[in-house]
mmCIF file with all atom_site columns, C-alpha atoms in Angstrom:
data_model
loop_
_atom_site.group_PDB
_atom_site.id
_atom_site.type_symbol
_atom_site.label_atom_id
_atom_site.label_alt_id
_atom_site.label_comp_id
_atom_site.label_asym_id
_atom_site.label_entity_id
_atom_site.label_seq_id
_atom_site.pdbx_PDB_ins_code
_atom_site.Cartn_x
_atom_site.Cartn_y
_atom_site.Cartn_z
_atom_site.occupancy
_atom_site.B_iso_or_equiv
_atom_site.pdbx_formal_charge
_atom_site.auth_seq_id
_atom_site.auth_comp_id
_atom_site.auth_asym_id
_atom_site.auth_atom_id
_atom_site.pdbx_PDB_model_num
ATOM 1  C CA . UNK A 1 1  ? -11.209 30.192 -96.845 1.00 70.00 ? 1  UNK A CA 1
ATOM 2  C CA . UNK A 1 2  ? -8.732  32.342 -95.194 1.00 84.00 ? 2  UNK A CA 1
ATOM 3  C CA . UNK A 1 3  ? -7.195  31.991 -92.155 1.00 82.00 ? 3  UNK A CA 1
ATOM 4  C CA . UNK A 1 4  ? -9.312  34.523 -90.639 1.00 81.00 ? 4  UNK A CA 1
ATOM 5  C CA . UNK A 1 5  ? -12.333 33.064 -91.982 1.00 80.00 ? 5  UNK A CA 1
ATOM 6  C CA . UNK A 1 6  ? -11.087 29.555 -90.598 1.00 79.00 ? 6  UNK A CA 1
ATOM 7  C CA . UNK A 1 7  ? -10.582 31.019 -87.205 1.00 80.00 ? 7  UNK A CA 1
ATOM 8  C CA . UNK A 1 8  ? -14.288 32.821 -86.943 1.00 86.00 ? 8  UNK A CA 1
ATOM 9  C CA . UNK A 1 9  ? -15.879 29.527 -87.863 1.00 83.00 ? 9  UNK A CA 1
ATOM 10 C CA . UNK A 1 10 ? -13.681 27.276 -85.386 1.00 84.00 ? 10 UNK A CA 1
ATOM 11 C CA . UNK A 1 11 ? -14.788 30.192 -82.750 1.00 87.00 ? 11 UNK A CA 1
ATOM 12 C CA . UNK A 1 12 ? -18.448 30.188 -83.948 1.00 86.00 ? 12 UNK A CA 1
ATOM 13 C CA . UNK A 1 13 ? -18.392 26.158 -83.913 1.00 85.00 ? 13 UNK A CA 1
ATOM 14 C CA . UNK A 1 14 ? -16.871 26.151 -80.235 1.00 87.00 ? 14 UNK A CA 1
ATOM 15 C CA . UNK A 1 15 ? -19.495 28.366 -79.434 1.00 87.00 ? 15 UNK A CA 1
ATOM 16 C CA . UNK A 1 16 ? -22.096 26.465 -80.686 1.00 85.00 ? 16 UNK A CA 1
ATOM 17 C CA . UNK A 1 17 ? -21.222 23.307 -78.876 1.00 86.00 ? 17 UNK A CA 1
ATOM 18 C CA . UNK A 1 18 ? -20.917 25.394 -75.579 1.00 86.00 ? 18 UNK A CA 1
ATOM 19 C CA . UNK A 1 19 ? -24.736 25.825 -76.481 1.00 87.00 ? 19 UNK A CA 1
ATOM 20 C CA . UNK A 1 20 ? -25.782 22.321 -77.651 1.00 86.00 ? 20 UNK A CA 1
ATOM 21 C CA . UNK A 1 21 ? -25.833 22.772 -81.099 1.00 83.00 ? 21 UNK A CA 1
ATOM 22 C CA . UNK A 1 22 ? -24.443 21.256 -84.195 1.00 79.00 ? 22 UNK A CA 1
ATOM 23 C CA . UNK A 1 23 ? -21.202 22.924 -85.385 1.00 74.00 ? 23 UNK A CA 1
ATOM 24 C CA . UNK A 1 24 ? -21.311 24.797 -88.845 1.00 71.00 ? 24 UNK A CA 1
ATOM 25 C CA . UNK A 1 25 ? -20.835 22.309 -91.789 1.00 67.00 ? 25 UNK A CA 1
ATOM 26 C CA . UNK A 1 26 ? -19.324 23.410 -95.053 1.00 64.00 ? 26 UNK A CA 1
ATOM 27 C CA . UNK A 1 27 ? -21.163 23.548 -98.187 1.00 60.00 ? 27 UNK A CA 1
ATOM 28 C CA . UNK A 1 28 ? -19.724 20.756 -99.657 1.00 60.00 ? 28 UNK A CA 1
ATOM 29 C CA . UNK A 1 29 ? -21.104 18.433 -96.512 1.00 54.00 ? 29 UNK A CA 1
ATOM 30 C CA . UNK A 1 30 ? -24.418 20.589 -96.268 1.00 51.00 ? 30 UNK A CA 1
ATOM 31 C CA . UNK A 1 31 ? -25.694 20.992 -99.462 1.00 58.00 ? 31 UNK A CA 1
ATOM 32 C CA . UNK A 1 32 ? -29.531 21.614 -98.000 1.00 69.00 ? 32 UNK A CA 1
ATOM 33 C CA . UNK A 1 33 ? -29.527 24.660 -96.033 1.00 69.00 ? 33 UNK A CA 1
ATOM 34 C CA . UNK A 1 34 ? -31.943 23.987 -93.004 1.00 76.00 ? 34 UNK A CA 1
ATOM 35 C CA . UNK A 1 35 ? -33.839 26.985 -91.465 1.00 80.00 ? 35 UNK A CA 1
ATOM 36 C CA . UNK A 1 36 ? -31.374 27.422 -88.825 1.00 80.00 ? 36 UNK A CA 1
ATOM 37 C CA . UNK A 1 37 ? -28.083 27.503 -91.468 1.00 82.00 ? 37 UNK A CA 1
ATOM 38 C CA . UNK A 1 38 ? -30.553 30.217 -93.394 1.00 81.00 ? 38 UNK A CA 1
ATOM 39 C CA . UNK A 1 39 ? -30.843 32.358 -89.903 1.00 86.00 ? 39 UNK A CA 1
ATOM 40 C CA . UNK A 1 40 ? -27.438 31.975 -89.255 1.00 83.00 ? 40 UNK A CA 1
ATOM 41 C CA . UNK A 1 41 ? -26.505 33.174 -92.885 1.00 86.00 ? 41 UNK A CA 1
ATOM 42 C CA . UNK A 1 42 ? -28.394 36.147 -92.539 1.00 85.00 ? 42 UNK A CA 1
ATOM 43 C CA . UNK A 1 43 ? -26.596 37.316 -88.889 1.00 85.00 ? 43 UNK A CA 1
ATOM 44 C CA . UNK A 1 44 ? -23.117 36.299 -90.459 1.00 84.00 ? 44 UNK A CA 1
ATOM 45 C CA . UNK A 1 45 ? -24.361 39.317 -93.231 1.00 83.00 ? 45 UNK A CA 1
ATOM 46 C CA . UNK A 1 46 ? -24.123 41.735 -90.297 1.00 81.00 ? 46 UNK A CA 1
ATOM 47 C CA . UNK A 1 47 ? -20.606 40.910 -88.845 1.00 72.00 ? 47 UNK A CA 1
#
């Protein structure tokens, strides 16, 4: 990842546990996508 990359996902994750949710796990920890991973996949296609 670069450091850009790194920063957008430590932003996103902060974000998310602002809102109550679980922070963004890397593939290698996640290996089964759940619906909400797949959602936010599909917005992160847009930014």
């Amino acid at each position: 990842m670069t450091e850009k990359e790194l920063a957008t996902k430590a932003e996103l994750n902060a974000v998310l546990e602002y809102l109550g949710l679980d922070p963004i796990q890397d593939k290698e920890e996640a290996p089964e996508k759940s619906e909400e991973d797949k959602t936010l996949d599909e917005i992160m296609k847009y930014m």
